[in-house]
Coordinates of C-alpha atoms and ligand atoms in Angstrom, one line a residue:
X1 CA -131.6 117.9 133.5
X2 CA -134.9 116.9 135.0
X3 CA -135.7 113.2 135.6
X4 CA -139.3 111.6 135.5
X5 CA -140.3 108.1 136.3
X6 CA -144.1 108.3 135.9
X7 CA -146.7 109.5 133.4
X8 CA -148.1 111.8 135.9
X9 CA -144.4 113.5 136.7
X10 CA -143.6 114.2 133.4
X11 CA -147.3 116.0 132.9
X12 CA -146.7 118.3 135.6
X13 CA -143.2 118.9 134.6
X14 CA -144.2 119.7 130.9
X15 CA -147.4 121.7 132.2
X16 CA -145.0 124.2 133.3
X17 CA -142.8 124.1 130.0
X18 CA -146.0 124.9 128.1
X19 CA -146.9 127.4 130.2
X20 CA -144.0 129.1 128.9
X21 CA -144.6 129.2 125.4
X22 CA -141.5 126.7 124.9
X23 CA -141.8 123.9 122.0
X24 CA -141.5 120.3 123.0
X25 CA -138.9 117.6 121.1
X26 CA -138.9 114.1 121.7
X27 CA -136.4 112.0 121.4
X28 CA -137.9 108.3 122.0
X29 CA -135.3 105.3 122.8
X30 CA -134.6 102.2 124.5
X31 CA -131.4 103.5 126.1
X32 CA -127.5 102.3 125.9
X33 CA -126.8 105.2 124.3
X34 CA -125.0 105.6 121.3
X35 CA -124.1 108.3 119.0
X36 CA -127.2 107.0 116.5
X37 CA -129.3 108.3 119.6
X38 CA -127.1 111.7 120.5
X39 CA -127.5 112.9 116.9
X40 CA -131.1 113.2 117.0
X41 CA -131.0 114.7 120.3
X42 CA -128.6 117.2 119.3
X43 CA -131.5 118.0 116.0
X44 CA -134.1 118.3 118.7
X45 CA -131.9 120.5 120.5
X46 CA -131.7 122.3 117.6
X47 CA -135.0 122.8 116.6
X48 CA -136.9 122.4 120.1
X49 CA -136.7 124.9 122.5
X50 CA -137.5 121.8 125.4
X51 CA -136.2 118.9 124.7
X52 CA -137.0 115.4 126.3
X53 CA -135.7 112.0 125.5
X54 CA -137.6 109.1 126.6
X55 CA -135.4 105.4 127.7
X56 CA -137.9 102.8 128.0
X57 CA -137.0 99.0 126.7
X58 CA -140.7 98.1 125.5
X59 CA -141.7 94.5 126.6
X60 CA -144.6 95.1 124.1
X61 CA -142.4 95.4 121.1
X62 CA -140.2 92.3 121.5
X63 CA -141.5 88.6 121.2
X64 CA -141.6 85.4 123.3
X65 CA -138.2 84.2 122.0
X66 CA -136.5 87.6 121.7
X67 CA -133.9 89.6 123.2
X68 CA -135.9 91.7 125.9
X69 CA -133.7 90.0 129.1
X70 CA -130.7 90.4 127.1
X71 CA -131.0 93.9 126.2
X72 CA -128.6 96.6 127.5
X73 CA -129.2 98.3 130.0
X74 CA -126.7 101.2 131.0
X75 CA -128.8 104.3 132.8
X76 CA -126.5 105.5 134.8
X77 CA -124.0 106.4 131.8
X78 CA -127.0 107.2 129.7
X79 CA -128.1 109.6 132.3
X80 CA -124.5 111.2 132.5
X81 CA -124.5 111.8 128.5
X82 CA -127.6 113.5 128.3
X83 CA -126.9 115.9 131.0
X84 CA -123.6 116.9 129.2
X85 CA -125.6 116.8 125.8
X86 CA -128.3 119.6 127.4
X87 CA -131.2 117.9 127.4
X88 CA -134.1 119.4 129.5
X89 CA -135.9 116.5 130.8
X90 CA -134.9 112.8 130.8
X91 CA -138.2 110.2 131.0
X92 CA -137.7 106.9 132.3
X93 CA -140.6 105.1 133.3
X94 CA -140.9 101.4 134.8
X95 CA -143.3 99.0 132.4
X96 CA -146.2 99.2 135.6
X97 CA -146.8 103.0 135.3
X98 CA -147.4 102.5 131.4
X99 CA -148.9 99.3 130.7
X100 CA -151.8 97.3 132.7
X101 CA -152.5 93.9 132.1
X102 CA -156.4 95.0 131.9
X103 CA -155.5 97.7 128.6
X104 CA -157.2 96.1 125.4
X105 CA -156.3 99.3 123.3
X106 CA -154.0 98.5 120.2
X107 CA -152.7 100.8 117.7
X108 CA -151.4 98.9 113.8
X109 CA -150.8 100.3 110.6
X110 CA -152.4 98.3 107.3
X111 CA -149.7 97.3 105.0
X112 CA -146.3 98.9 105.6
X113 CA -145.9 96.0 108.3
X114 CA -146.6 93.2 105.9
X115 CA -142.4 92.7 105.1
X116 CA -139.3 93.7 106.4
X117 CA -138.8 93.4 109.9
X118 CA -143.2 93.3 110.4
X119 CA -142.5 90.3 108.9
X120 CA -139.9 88.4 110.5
X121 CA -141.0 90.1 114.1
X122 CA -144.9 89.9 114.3
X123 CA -146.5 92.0 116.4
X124 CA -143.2 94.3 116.7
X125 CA -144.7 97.4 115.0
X126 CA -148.2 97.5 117.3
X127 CA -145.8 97.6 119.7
X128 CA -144.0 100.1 119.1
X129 CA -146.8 102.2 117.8
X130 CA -148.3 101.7 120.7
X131 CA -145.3 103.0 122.8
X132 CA -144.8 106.1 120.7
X133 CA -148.6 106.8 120.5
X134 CA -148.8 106.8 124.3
X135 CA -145.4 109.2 124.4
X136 CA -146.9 111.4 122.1
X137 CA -149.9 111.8 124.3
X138 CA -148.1 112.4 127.8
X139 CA -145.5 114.6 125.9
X140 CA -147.3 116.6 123.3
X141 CA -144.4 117.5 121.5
X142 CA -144.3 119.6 118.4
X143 CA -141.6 117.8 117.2
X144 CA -140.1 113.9 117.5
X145 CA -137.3 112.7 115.9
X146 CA -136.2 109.2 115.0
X147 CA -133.3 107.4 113.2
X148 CA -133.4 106.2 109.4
X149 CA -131.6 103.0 111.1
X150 CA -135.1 101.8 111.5
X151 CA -136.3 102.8 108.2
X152 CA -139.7 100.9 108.1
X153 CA -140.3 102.1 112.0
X154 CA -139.7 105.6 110.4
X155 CA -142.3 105.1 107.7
X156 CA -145.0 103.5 110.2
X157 CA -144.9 106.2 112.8
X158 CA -144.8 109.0 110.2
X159 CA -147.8 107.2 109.0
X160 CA -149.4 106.8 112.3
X161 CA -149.0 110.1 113.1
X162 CA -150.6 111.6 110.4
X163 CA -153.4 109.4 110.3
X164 CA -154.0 110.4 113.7
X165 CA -153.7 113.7 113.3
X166 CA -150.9 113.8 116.2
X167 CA -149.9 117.2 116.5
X168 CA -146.2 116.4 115.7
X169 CA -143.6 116.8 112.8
X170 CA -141.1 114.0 112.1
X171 CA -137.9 114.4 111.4
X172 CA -135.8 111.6 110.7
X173 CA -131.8 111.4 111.3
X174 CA -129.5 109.6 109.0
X175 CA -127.9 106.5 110.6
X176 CA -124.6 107.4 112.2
X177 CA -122.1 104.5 111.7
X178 CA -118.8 103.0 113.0
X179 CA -115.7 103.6 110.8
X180 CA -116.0 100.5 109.7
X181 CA -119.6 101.3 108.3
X182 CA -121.5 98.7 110.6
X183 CA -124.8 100.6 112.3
X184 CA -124.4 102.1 115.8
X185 CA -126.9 99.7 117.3
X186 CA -127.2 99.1 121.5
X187 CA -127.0 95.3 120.5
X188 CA -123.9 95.7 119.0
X189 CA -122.0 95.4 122.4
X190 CA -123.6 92.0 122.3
X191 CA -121.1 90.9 119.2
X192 CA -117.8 89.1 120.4
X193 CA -114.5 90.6 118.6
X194 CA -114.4 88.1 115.8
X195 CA -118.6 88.4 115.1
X196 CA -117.7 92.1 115.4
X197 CA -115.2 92.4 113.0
X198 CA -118.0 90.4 110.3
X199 CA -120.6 92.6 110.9
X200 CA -119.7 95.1 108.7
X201 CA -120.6 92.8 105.7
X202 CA -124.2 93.6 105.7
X203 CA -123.2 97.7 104.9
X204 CA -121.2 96.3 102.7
X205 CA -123.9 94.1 100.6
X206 CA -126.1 97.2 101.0
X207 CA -123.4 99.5 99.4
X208 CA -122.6 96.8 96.5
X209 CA -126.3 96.7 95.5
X210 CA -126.4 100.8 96.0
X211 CA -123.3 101.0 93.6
X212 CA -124.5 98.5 91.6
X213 CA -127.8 100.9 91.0
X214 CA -125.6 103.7 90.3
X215 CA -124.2 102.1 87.1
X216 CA -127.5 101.2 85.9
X217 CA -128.6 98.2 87.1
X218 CA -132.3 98.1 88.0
X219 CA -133.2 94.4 88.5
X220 CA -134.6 94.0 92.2
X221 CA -133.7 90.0 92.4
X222 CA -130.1 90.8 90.8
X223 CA -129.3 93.6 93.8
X224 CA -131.1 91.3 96.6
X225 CA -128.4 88.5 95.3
X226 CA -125.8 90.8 95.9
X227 CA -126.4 91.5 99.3
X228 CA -127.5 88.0 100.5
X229 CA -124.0 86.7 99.1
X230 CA -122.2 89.6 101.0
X231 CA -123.8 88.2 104.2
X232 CA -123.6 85.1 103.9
X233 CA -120.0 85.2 103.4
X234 CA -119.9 87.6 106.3
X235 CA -121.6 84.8 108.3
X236 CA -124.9 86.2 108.8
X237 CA -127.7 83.7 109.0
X238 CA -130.4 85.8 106.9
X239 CA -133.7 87.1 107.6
X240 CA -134.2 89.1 105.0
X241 CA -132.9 90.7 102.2
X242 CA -135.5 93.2 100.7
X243 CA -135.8 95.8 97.7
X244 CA -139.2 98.1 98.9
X245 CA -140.9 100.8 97.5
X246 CA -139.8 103.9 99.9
X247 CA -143.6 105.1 100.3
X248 CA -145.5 101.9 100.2
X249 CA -142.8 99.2 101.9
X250 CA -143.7 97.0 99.7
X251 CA -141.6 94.8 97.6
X252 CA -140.4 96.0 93.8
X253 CA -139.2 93.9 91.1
X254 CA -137.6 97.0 89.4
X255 CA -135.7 100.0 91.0
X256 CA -137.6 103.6 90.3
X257 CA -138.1 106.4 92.3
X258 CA -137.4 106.5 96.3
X259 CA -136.4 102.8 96.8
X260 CA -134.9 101.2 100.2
X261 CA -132.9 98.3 100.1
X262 CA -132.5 96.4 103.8
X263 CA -131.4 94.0 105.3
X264 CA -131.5 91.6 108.4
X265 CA -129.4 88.9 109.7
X266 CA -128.2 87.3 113.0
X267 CA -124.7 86.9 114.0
X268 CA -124.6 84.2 116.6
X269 CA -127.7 85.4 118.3
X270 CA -127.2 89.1 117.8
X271 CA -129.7 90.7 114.9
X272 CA -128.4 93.4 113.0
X273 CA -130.6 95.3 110.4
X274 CA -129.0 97.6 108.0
X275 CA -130.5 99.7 104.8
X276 CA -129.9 102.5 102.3
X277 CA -132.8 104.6 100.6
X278 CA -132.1 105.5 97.3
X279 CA -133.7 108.2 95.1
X280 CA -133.6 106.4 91.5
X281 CA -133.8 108.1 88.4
X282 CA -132.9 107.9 84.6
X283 CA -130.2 110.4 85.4
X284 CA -128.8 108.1 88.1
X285 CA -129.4 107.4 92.1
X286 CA -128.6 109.6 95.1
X287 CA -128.9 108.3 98.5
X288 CA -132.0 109.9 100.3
X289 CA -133.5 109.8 104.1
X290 CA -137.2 108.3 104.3
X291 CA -139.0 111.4 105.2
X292 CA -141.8 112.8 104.3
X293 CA -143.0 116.4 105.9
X294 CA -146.2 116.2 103.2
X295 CA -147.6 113.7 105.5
X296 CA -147.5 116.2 108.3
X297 CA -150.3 118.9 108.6
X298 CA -148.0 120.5 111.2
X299 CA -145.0 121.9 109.2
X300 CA -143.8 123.5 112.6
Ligands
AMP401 P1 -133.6 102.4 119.9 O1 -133.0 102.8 121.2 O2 -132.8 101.3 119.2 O3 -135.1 102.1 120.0 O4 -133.4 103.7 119.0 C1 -134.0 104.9 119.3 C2 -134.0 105.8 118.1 O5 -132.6 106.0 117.7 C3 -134.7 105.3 116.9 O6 -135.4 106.3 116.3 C4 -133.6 104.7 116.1 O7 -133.9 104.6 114.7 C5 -132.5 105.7 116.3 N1 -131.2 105.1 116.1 C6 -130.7 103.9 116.5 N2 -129.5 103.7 116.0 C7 -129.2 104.7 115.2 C8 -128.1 105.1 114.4 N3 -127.0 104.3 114.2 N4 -128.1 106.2 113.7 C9 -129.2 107.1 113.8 N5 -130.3 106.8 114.5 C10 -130.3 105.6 115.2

């Protein structure tokens, strides 16, 4: 496995892979690698024929009173995981060789930020947006892949790049879990034992609500209820508790069609965010990913 620490290294290293003919994945992360993160680098080494996964903790996507110094940080094992996994090329730059204090340039979607975690984190999205524009420029890949665990980031950078005409198909992973059901998440090794063992609860408000669908109940407030109490009995101190329209993000008051239900909470001062996109119809509800390859012009 190659390793890259500046823009410039990675172009001349990829230069060379496209001289070759070879197709490009990207796997985009902020490290402490989990197996949430080594299942979409085993789809890009599936479907890629080069695949590169980027660890970069983004000061532009966290706020002023957010976790950026307390986030983990483990490169060394990281590094050792990815080499096992096969990945070609391994991009981890320092903040200076991407960002200058004198760049004005920011990329936002309209809309699909207004709830959810857009919401409770402003300025979160045009963060990352800007991150994964800027990795989809030095990379060029023909393919990226990120995790439904960040649903609404899905949606947003799906949008982004088909607005933009980036030539890149999305795919998105289903969120790999615990046995318990709780989220891989990096921040997770942030939860003591007895916050870990509650954490589970907000799966289980999500799956409540999701079963709750299944036998025919279609009343947004009814299913938000559900999963707030789940939390809240849990422990969670709520951020939100949401029932969205899986295209548009914003809120429903009745369940139909591709739906997600998510949710958001602290634990002491660890956030968790959880959710389940369902597919909802008179003949009942199947869980669903939030993907959409129309949105692409570059079926590759
Ligand atoms: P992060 O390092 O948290 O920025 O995540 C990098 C990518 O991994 C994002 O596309 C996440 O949605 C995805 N991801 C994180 N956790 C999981 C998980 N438990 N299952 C699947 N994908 C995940």
């Amino acid at each position: 496995m190659k390793k890259a620490t500046s823009p410039a290294e990675v172009g001349r290293i990829l230069s060379d892979v496209r001289r070759k003919g070879l197709s490009i994945g990207l796997v985009p992360t902020m490290g402490a690698l989990h197996e949430g993160h080594l299942s979409l680098v085993r789809m890009s080494l599936a479907r890629s024929d080069y695949t590169v996964v980027s660890i970069f903790v983004n000061p532009r996507q966290f706020g002023e009173s957010e976790d950026l110094d307390k986030y983990p940080r483990t490169e060394e094992s990281d590094s050792k995981l990815l080499e096992e996994l096969g990945c070609d090329l391994l991009f981890a730059p320092v903040a200076g060789s991407l960002y200058s204090d004198a760049d004005r340039t920011r990329v936002s979607v309209s809309s699909l930020g207004d709830h959810l975690c857009g919401a409770s984190r402003p300025g979160h999205f045009d963060g990352v947006l800007l991150v994964v524009a800027k990795l989809f420029n030095m990379i060029r890949p023909e393919h990226a892949f990120f995790g439904q665990k960040d649903a609404q980031q899905a949606v947003i950078v799906q949008r982004m790049a088909a607005d933009l005409d980036y030539p890149v198909r999305i795919f998105i992973g289903p969120t790999v879990r615990e046995e318990d059901g709780l989220a891989m998440s990096s921040r997770n090794r942030n939860l003591s034992r007895e916050k870990r063992s509650k954490a589970p609860g907000i799966r289980t408000g999500l799956l409540e609500a999701a079963e709750a669908i299944i036998k025919g109940e279609r009343d947004a407030s009814i299913l938000k209820m559900k999963i707030s109490d789940r939390m809240t009995a849990a422990g969670f101190k709520i951020d939100y508790v949401e029932c969205v329209d899986g295209g548009t993000l914003q809120p429903v008051q009745s369940v139909e069609g591709t739906i997600l239900l998510a949710a958001a909470g602290k634990l002491g001062s660890t956030r968790l965010i959880d959710n389940i996109a369902l597919k909802v119809g008179p003949e009942g509800a199947t869980e669903t990913l939030l993907e959409f390859p129309g949105w692409s012009r570059y079926e590759r």
